Amino acid sequence: EIVMTQSPATLSVSPGESATLSCRASQSVSSNLAWYQQKPGQAPRLLIYGASTRATGFPARFSGSGSGTEFTLTISSLQSEDFAVYYCQQYNDWWTFGQGTKVEIK
Amino acid sequence: QLQLQESGPGLVKPSETLSLTCTVSGDSISNSNFYWGWIRQPPGKGLEWIGSGYYSGSAYYNSSLKTRVTISVDTSKNQVSLRLSSVTAADTAVYYCATIISNPKTGRPQYFQHWGQGTLVTVSS
């Protein structure tokens, strides 16, 4: 099973600042990597797929990068609606999720 | 617009079988572009893939759950179902169904594109 490790567990950021979230795979997943955003009481929502393609409805301040085993989600100029938990997921070999990074207001 | 709605008992007794249904609207469950997945999330914890099904009847399961899980697709009702047997308190979670978009070139399932709102199932006597 491919293990996905996210860091940090919690990221405290002031509105208007940027946030960088990391995700590491225990073996190469090529670009078969997705990011999901989850707000309290809601289902996860697809944010990024193919490591860097933004899903419908998300603004350009969200960007994803990486391939192989190292991936990054960057949120520039954080808005109030961006504070949430973010999960990475590999879909190269079945599906496994990282444990999540909570982006909270500083 | 494609929508998913999970339904089923909110309370299941230990050792019994958890049964949930996901009703799909806005598209056909026989659409070859989609697989259908079940994911769960224990309270305050992360996401775990349970298994996935295809309209043809194929099903794929998380190795940690495969001895207890059955996923089936009912094309006549546009529904996908989940059965999890011999449940314990550790199976208490919000259960989600989701569409899995397939790669148009290879047909391989990829990421989870649409999610239902989820349903909380508590295992308790």
PDB file of C-alpha atoms in Angstrom:
ATOM      1  CA  GLU A   1       0.000   0.000   0.000  1.00  0.00           C
ATOM      2  CA  ILE A   2       1.252   3.454  -0.878  1.00  0.00           C
ATOM      3  CA  VAL A   3       1.460   5.624   2.231  1.00  0.00           C
ATOM      4  CA  MET A   4       0.810   9.342   1.847  1.00  0.00           C
ATOM      5  CA  THR A   5       2.344  11.671   4.420  1.00  0.00           C
ATOM      6  CA  GLN A   6       1.260  15.289   4.722  1.00  0.00           C
ATOM      7  CA  SER A   7       3.027  18.102   6.526  1.00  0.00           C
ATOM      8  CA  PRO A   8       2.510  20.058   8.576  1.00  0.00           C
ATOM      9  CA  ALA A   9      -0.506  18.706  10.446  1.00  0.00           C
ATOM     10  CA  THR A  10      -1.649  22.264  11.187  1.00  0.00           C
ATOM     11  CA  LEU A  11      -0.706  25.501   9.469  1.00  0.00           C
ATOM     12  CA  SER A  12      -1.563  28.826  11.083  1.00  0.00           C
ATOM     13  CA  VAL A  13      -1.767  31.593   8.521  1.00  0.00           C
ATOM     14  CA  SER A  14      -3.021  35.170   8.531  1.00  0.00           C
ATOM     15  CA  PRO A  15      -5.558  36.187   5.871  1.00  0.00           C
ATOM     16  CA  GLY A  16      -3.771  37.565   2.850  1.00  0.00           C
ATOM     17  CA  GLU A  17      -0.668  35.459   3.420  1.00  0.00           C
ATOM     18  CA  SER A  18       0.270  32.389   1.447  1.00  0.00           C
ATOM     19  CA  ALA A  19       0.303  28.761   2.581  1.00  0.00           C
ATOM     20  CA  THR A  20       2.406  25.871   1.361  1.00  0.00           C
ATOM     21  CA  LEU A  21       1.251  22.333   2.090  1.00  0.00           C
ATOM     22  CA  SER A  22       3.380  19.258   1.423  1.00  0.00           C
ATOM     23  CA  CYS A  23       2.492  15.695   0.537  1.00  0.00           C
ATOM     24  CA  ARG A  24       4.936  12.827   0.167  1.00  0.00           C
ATOM     25  CA  ALA A  25       4.265   9.375  -1.268  1.00  0.00           C
ATOM     26  CA  SER A  26       6.090   6.263  -0.057  1.00  0.00           C
ATOM     27  CA  GLN A  27       6.728   5.341  -3.705  1.00  0.00           C
ATOM     28  CA  SER A  28       6.279   7.074  -7.015  1.00  0.00           C
ATOM     29  CA  VAL A  29       2.696   7.872  -8.010  1.00  0.00           C
ATOM     30  CA  SER A  30       3.720   9.741 -11.172  1.00  0.00           C
ATOM     31  CA  SER A  31       1.268  12.642 -11.480  1.00  0.00           C
ATOM     32  CA  ASN A  32      -1.686  10.620 -10.184  1.00  0.00           C
ATOM     33  CA  LEU A  33      -2.212  12.914  -7.243  1.00  0.00           C
ATOM     34  CA  ALA A  34      -5.315  14.820  -6.155  1.00  0.00           C
ATOM     35  CA  TRP A  35      -6.002  17.386  -3.459  1.00  0.00           C
ATOM     36  CA  TYR A  36      -9.334  17.811  -1.691  1.00  0.00           C
ATOM     37  CA  GLN A  37     -10.659  20.618   0.458  1.00  0.00           C
ATOM     38  CA  GLN A  38     -12.944  19.810   3.374  1.00  0.00           C
ATOM     39  CA  LYS A  39     -14.765  22.343   5.508  1.00  0.00           C
ATOM     40  CA  PRO A  40     -16.418  21.441   8.831  1.00  0.00           C
ATOM     41  CA  GLY A  41     -19.588  19.415   8.398  1.00  0.00           C
ATOM     42  CA  GLN A  42     -19.122  19.135   4.649  1.00  0.00           C
ATOM     43  CA  ALA A  43     -17.986  16.456   2.239  1.00  0.00           C
ATOM     44  CA  PRO A  44     -14.541  16.771   0.703  1.00  0.00           C
ATOM     45  CA  ARG A  45     -14.423  18.684  -2.554  1.00  0.00           C
ATOM     46  CA  LEU A  46     -12.038  17.959  -5.411  1.00  0.00           C
ATOM     47  CA  LEU A  47      -9.534  20.809  -5.664  1.00  0.00           C
ATOM     48  CA  ILE A  48      -6.611  19.596  -7.791  1.00  0.00           C
ATOM     49  CA  TYR A  49      -6.121  16.519  -9.966  1.00  0.00           C
ATOM     50  CA  GLY A  50      -3.232  15.332 -12.081  1.00  0.00           C
ATOM     51  CA  ALA A  51      -1.017  17.023  -9.461  1.00  0.00           C
ATOM     52  CA  SER A  52      -1.533  20.477 -10.960  1.00  0.00           C
ATOM     53  CA  THR A  53      -4.919  20.850 -12.694  1.00  0.00           C
ATOM     54  CA  ARG A  54      -7.429  22.956 -10.811  1.00  0.00           C
ATOM     55  CA  ALA A  55     -10.948  21.583 -10.547  1.00  0.00           C
ATOM     56  CA  THR A  56     -13.975  23.596 -11.599  1.00  0.00           C
ATOM     57  CA  GLY A  57     -14.892  26.405  -9.251  1.00  0.00           C
ATOM     58  CA  PHE A  58     -11.543  27.022  -7.604  1.00  0.00           C
ATOM     59  CA  PRO A  59      -9.684  30.269  -8.212  1.00  0.00           C
ATOM     60  CA  ALA A  60      -6.167  30.645  -9.518  1.00  0.00           C
ATOM     61  CA  ARG A  61      -4.748  31.326  -6.053  1.00  0.00           C
ATOM     62  CA  PHE A  62      -4.759  27.550  -5.612  1.00  0.00           C
ATOM     63  CA  SER A  63      -1.916  25.778  -7.366  1.00  0.00           C
ATOM     64  CA  GLY A  64      -0.476  22.301  -7.234  1.00  0.00           C
ATOM     65  CA  SER A  65       2.926  21.028  -8.268  1.00  0.00           C
ATOM     66  CA  GLY A  66       5.183  18.008  -8.096  1.00  0.00           C
ATOM     67  CA  SER A  67       5.479  14.518  -9.480  1.00  0.00           C
ATOM     68  CA  GLY A  68       6.828  11.177  -8.376  1.00  0.00           C
ATOM     69  CA  THR A  69       6.893  11.277  -4.585  1.00  0.00           C
ATOM     70  CA  GLU A  70       6.903  14.980  -3.661  1.00  0.00           C
ATOM     71  CA  PHE A  71       3.930  17.283  -4.085  1.00  0.00           C
ATOM     72  CA  THR A  72       2.976  20.768  -2.986  1.00  0.00           C
ATOM     73  CA  LEU A  73      -0.280  22.675  -2.715  1.00  0.00           C
ATOM     74  CA  THR A  74       0.153  26.440  -2.574  1.00  0.00           C
ATOM     75  CA  ILE A  75      -2.587  28.842  -1.627  1.00  0.00           C
ATOM     76  CA  SER A  76      -1.616  32.440  -2.282  1.00  0.00           C
ATOM     77  CA  SER A  77      -3.293  35.358  -0.517  1.00  0.00           C
ATOM     78  CA  LEU A  78      -5.516  33.241   1.736  1.00  0.00           C
ATOM     79  CA  GLN A  79      -9.143  34.261   1.928  1.00  0.00           C
ATOM     80  CA  SER A  80     -11.510  33.502   4.808  1.00  0.00           C
ATOM     81  CA  GLU A  81     -13.207  30.751   2.807  1.00  0.00           C
ATOM     82  CA  ASP A  82      -9.893  28.914   2.330  1.00  0.00           C
ATOM     83  CA  PHE A  83      -9.504  27.928   5.970  1.00  0.00           C
ATOM     84  CA  ALA A  84     -10.215  24.222   5.904  1.00  0.00           C
ATOM     85  CA  VAL A  85      -8.579  20.796   5.979  1.00  0.00           C
ATOM     86  CA  TYR A  86      -6.734  19.713   2.862  1.00  0.00           C
ATOM     87  CA  TYR A  87      -6.109  16.087   1.931  1.00  0.00           C
ATOM     88  CA  CYS A  88      -3.845  14.680  -0.723  1.00  0.00           C
ATOM     89  CA  GLN A  89      -4.722  11.368  -2.382  1.00  0.00           C
ATOM     90  CA  GLN A  90      -2.826   9.123  -4.739  1.00  0.00           C
ATOM     91  CA  TYR A  91      -4.694   7.207  -7.402  1.00  0.00           C
ATOM     92  CA  ASN A  92      -1.769   5.492  -9.076  1.00  0.00           C
ATOM     93  CA  ASP A  93      -2.265   2.239  -7.173  1.00  0.00           C
ATOM     94  CA  TRP A  94      -5.796   1.992  -5.806  1.00  0.00           C
ATOM     95  CA  TRP A  95      -6.467   4.997  -3.567  1.00  0.00           C
ATOM     96  CA  THR A  96      -4.894   6.243  -0.357  1.00  0.00           C
ATOM     97  CA  PHE A  97      -5.221   9.572   1.406  1.00  0.00           C
ATOM     98  CA  GLY A  98      -2.832  11.596   3.480  1.00  0.00           C
ATOM     99  CA  GLN A  99      -3.847  12.369   7.042  1.00  0.00           C
ATOM    100  CA  GLY A 100      -4.719  15.967   6.196  1.00  0.00           C
ATOM    101  CA  THR A 101      -3.379  19.462   6.871  1.00  0.00           C
ATOM    102  CA  LYS A 102      -5.584  21.895   8.730  1.00  0.00           C
ATOM    103  CA  VAL A 103      -5.151  25.484   7.588  1.00  0.00           C
ATOM    104  CA  GLU A 104      -6.306  27.710  10.424  1.00  0.00           C
ATOM    105  CA  ILE A 105      -6.513  31.425  11.012  1.00  0.00           C
ATOM    106  CA  LYS A 106      -3.516  32.856  12.822  1.00  0.00           C
TER     107      LYS A 106
ATOM    108  CA  GLN B   1     -25.830  18.126 -12.583  1.00  0.00           C
ATOM    109  CA  LEU B   2     -24.751  14.817 -11.125  1.00  0.00           C
ATOM    110  CA  GLN B   3     -25.788  14.358  -7.496  1.00  0.00           C
ATOM    111  CA  LEU B   4     -25.228  11.575  -4.999  1.00  0.00           C
ATOM    112  CA  GLN B   5     -27.304  10.833  -1.907  1.00  0.00           C
ATOM    113  CA  GLU B   6     -26.368   8.262   0.699  1.00  0.00           C
ATOM    114  CA  SER B   7     -29.057   6.593   2.772  1.00  0.00           C
ATOM    115  CA  GLY B   8     -29.360   3.861   5.357  1.00  0.00           C
ATOM    116  CA  PRO B   9     -29.606   3.192   9.093  1.00  0.00           C
ATOM    117  CA  GLY B  10     -27.767   5.626  11.310  1.00  0.00           C
ATOM    118  CA  LEU B  11     -27.317   3.054  14.068  1.00  0.00           C
ATOM    119  CA  VAL B  12     -26.038  -0.506  13.693  1.00  0.00           C
ATOM    120  CA  LYS B  13     -25.402  -3.030  16.442  1.00  0.00           C
ATOM    121  CA  PRO B  14     -21.977  -4.611  16.889  1.00  0.00           C
ATOM    122  CA  SER B  15     -21.473  -7.825  14.885  1.00  0.00           C
ATOM    123  CA  GLU B  16     -24.293  -6.913  12.503  1.00  0.00           C
ATOM    124  CA  THR B  17     -24.085  -5.794   8.868  1.00  0.00           C
ATOM    125  CA  LEU B  18     -24.000  -2.156   7.831  1.00  0.00           C
ATOM    126  CA  SER B  19     -25.959  -1.521   4.631  1.00  0.00           C
ATOM    127  CA  LEU B  20     -25.959   1.769   2.760  1.00  0.00           C
ATOM    128  CA  THR B  21     -27.293   2.894  -0.584  1.00  0.00           C
ATOM    129  CA  CYS B  22     -26.095   5.724  -2.788  1.00  0.00           C
ATOM    130  CA  THR B  23     -28.697   7.050  -5.207  1.00  0.00           C
ATOM    131  CA  VAL B  24     -27.355   8.760  -8.298  1.00  0.00           C
ATOM    132  CA  SER B  25     -29.258  11.497 -10.089  1.00  0.00           C
ATOM    133  CA  GLY B  26     -28.351  13.647 -13.048  1.00  0.00           C
ATOM    134  CA  ASP B  27     -26.536  10.868 -14.915  1.00  0.00           C
ATOM    135  CA  SER B  28     -26.717   7.164 -15.558  1.00  0.00           C
ATOM    136  CA  ILE B  29     -24.880   4.828 -13.267  1.00  0.00           C
ATOM    137  CA  SER B  30     -24.070   2.891 -16.435  1.00  0.00           C
ATOM    138  CA  ASN B  31     -22.021   5.799 -17.752  1.00  0.00           C
ATOM    139  CA  SER B  32     -18.743   4.120 -18.693  1.00  0.00           C
ATOM    140  CA  ASN B  33     -16.822   7.257 -17.720  1.00  0.00           C
ATOM    141  CA  PHE B  34     -17.505   6.671 -14.031  1.00  0.00           C
ATOM    142  CA  TYR B  35     -16.639   4.235 -11.333  1.00  0.00           C
ATOM    143  CA  TRP B  36     -18.429   4.495  -7.993  1.00  0.00           C
ATOM    144  CA  GLY B  37     -16.596   4.689  -4.713  1.00  0.00           C
ATOM    145  CA  TRP B  38     -17.272   4.458  -1.009  1.00  0.00           C
ATOM    146  CA  ILE B  39     -15.096   6.359   1.463  1.00  0.00           C
ATOM    147  CA  ARG B  40     -15.453   6.736   5.200  1.00  0.00           C
ATOM    148  CA  GLN B  41     -14.280   9.197   7.821  1.00  0.00           C
ATOM    149  CA  PRO B  42     -14.344   8.385  11.545  1.00  0.00           C
ATOM    150  CA  PRO B  43     -15.303  11.378  13.701  1.00  0.00           C
ATOM    151  CA  GLY B  44     -12.431  13.855  13.834  1.00  0.00           C
ATOM    152  CA  LYS B  45     -10.200  11.696  11.668  1.00  0.00           C
ATOM    153  CA  GLY B  46      -9.090  11.342   8.060  1.00  0.00           C
ATOM    154  CA  LEU B  47     -10.449   9.686   4.950  1.00  0.00           C
ATOM    155  CA  GLU B  48     -10.283   5.983   4.131  1.00  0.00           C
ATOM    156  CA  TRP B  49     -11.164   4.420   0.790  1.00  0.00           C
ATOM    157  CA  ILE B  50     -13.433   1.412   1.335  1.00  0.00           C
ATOM    158  CA  GLY B  51     -13.996   0.130  -2.169  1.00  0.00           C
ATOM    159  CA  SER B  52     -15.208   0.899  -5.675  1.00  0.00           C
ATOM    160  CA  GLY B  53     -17.586  -0.574  -8.196  1.00  0.00           C
ATOM    161  CA  TYR B  54     -18.315  -0.343 -11.900  1.00  0.00           C
ATOM    162  CA  TYR B  55     -21.597  -0.734 -13.773  1.00  0.00           C
ATOM    163  CA  SER B  56     -20.306  -3.976 -15.300  1.00  0.00           C
ATOM    164  CA  GLY B  57     -20.258  -5.573 -11.867  1.00  0.00           C
ATOM    165  CA  SER B  58     -16.534  -5.303 -11.202  1.00  0.00           C
ATOM    166  CA  ALA B  59     -15.612  -4.316  -7.666  1.00  0.00           C
ATOM    167  CA  TYR B  60     -12.376  -3.434  -5.899  1.00  0.00           C
ATOM    168  CA  TYR B  61     -11.804  -3.344  -2.172  1.00  0.00           C
ATOM    169  CA  ASN B  62      -9.371  -1.938   0.355  1.00  0.00           C
ATOM    170  CA  SER B  63      -7.267  -4.887   1.436  1.00  0.00           C
ATOM    171  CA  SER B  64      -7.819  -4.017   5.092  1.00  0.00           C
ATOM    172  CA  LEU B  65     -11.595  -4.411   4.682  1.00  0.00           C
ATOM    173  CA  LYS B  66     -12.020  -6.832   1.789  1.00  0.00           C
ATOM    174  CA  THR B  67     -13.122  -9.811   3.869  1.00  0.00           C
ATOM    175  CA  ARG B  68     -16.091  -7.793   5.165  1.00  0.00           C
ATOM    176  CA  VAL B  69     -17.075  -5.536   2.262  1.00  0.00           C
ATOM    177  CA  THR B  70     -19.392  -5.959  -0.699  1.00  0.00           C
ATOM    178  CA  ILE B  71     -20.116  -3.216  -3.220  1.00  0.00           C
ATOM    179  CA  SER B  72     -22.702  -3.669  -5.934  1.00  0.00           C
ATOM    180  CA  VAL B  73     -24.147  -1.480  -8.660  1.00  0.00           C
ATOM    181  CA  ASP B  74     -27.871  -1.675  -9.494  1.00  0.00           C
ATOM    182  CA  THR B  75     -28.308  -0.204 -12.963  1.00  0.00           C
ATOM    183  CA  SER B  76     -32.101  -0.546 -12.857  1.00  0.00           C
ATOM    184  CA  LYS B  77     -32.327   1.689  -9.800  1.00  0.00           C
ATOM    185  CA  ASN B  78     -29.310   3.919 -10.539  1.00  0.00           C
ATOM    186  CA  GLN B  79     -27.903   2.991  -7.158  1.00  0.00           C
ATOM    187  CA  VAL B  80     -24.670   1.677  -5.709  1.00  0.00           C
ATOM    188  CA  SER B  81     -24.739  -0.166  -2.426  1.00  0.00           C
ATOM    189  CA  LEU B  82     -22.296  -0.927   0.354  1.00  0.00           C
ATOM    190  CA  ARG B  83     -22.445  -3.806   2.796  1.00  0.00           C
ATOM    191  CA  LEU B  84     -19.969  -4.105   5.646  1.00  0.00           C
ATOM    192  CA  SER B  85     -20.320  -7.151   7.844  1.00  0.00           C
ATOM    193  CA  SER B  86     -19.325  -7.894  11.442  1.00  0.00           C
ATOM    194  CA  VAL B  87     -19.112  -4.242  12.393  1.00  0.00           C
ATOM    195  CA  THR B  88     -17.481  -2.929  15.549  1.00  0.00           C
ATOM    196  CA  ALA B  89     -17.228   0.499  17.142  1.00  0.00           C
ATOM    197  CA  ALA B  90     -14.198   1.122  14.917  1.00  0.00           C
ATOM    198  CA  ASP B  91     -16.558   1.218  11.938  1.00  0.00           C
ATOM    199  CA  THR B  92     -18.361   4.267  13.304  1.00  0.00           C
ATOM    200  CA  ALA B  93     -17.862   6.952  10.684  1.00  0.00           C
ATOM    201  CA  VAL B  94     -19.405   9.240   8.126  1.00  0.00           C
ATOM    202  CA  TYR B  95     -19.764   7.202   4.950  1.00  0.00           C
ATOM    203  CA  TYR B  96     -19.506   8.946   1.595  1.00  0.00           C
ATOM    204  CA  CYS B  97     -20.162   7.777  -1.912  1.00  0.00           C
ATOM    205  CA  ALA B  98     -18.365   9.419  -4.794  1.00  0.00           C
ATOM    206  CA  THR B  99     -17.949   9.275  -8.531  1.00  0.00           C
ATOM    207  CA  ILE B 100     -14.552   8.269  -9.800  1.00  0.00           C
ATOM    208  CA  ILE B 101     -13.757   9.705 -13.191  1.00  0.00           C
ATOM    209  CA  SER B 102     -11.990   7.304 -15.516  1.00  0.00           C
ATOM    210  CA  ASN B 103      -9.062   8.154 -17.755  1.00  0.00           C
ATOM    211  CA  PRO B 104     -10.511   8.684 -21.255  1.00  0.00           C
ATOM    212  CA  LYS B 105      -7.493   7.026 -22.881  1.00  0.00           C
ATOM    213  CA  THR B 106      -6.933   4.037 -20.637  1.00  0.00           C
ATOM    214  CA  GLY B 107     -10.288   3.631 -18.908  1.00  0.00           C
ATOM    215  CA  ARG B 108      -8.502   3.416 -15.572  1.00  0.00           C
ATOM    216  CA  PRO B 109     -10.306   4.952 -12.599  1.00  0.00           C
ATOM    217  CA  GLN B 110      -8.730   8.137 -11.309  1.00  0.00           C
ATOM    218  CA  TYR B 111      -9.763  10.761  -8.769  1.00  0.00           C
ATOM    219  CA  PHE B 112     -13.024  11.241  -6.863  1.00  0.00           C
ATOM    220  CA  GLN B 113     -14.868  13.947  -8.733  1.00  0.00           C
ATOM    221  CA  HIS B 114     -18.271  14.272  -7.060  1.00  0.00           C
ATOM    222  CA  TRP B 115     -19.147  13.438  -3.487  1.00  0.00           C
ATOM    223  CA  GLY B 116     -22.398  12.836  -1.679  1.00  0.00           C
ATOM    224  CA  GLN B 117     -23.070  14.737   1.523  1.00  0.00           C
ATOM    225  CA  GLY B 118     -22.274  11.674   3.627  1.00  0.00           C
ATOM    226  CA  THR B 119     -24.212   9.775   6.253  1.00  0.00           C
ATOM    227  CA  LEU B 120     -23.134   9.108   9.817  1.00  0.00           C
ATOM    228  CA  VAL B 121     -23.286   5.495  10.919  1.00  0.00           C
ATOM    229  CA  THR B 122     -22.782   4.720  14.584  1.00  0.00           C
ATOM    230  CA  VAL B 123     -22.026   1.208  15.748  1.00  0.00           C
ATOM    231  CA  SER B 124     -23.397   0.725  19.236  1.00  0.00           C
ATOM    232  CA  SER B 125     -25.599  -1.644  21.179  1.00  0.00           C
TER     233      SER B 125
END
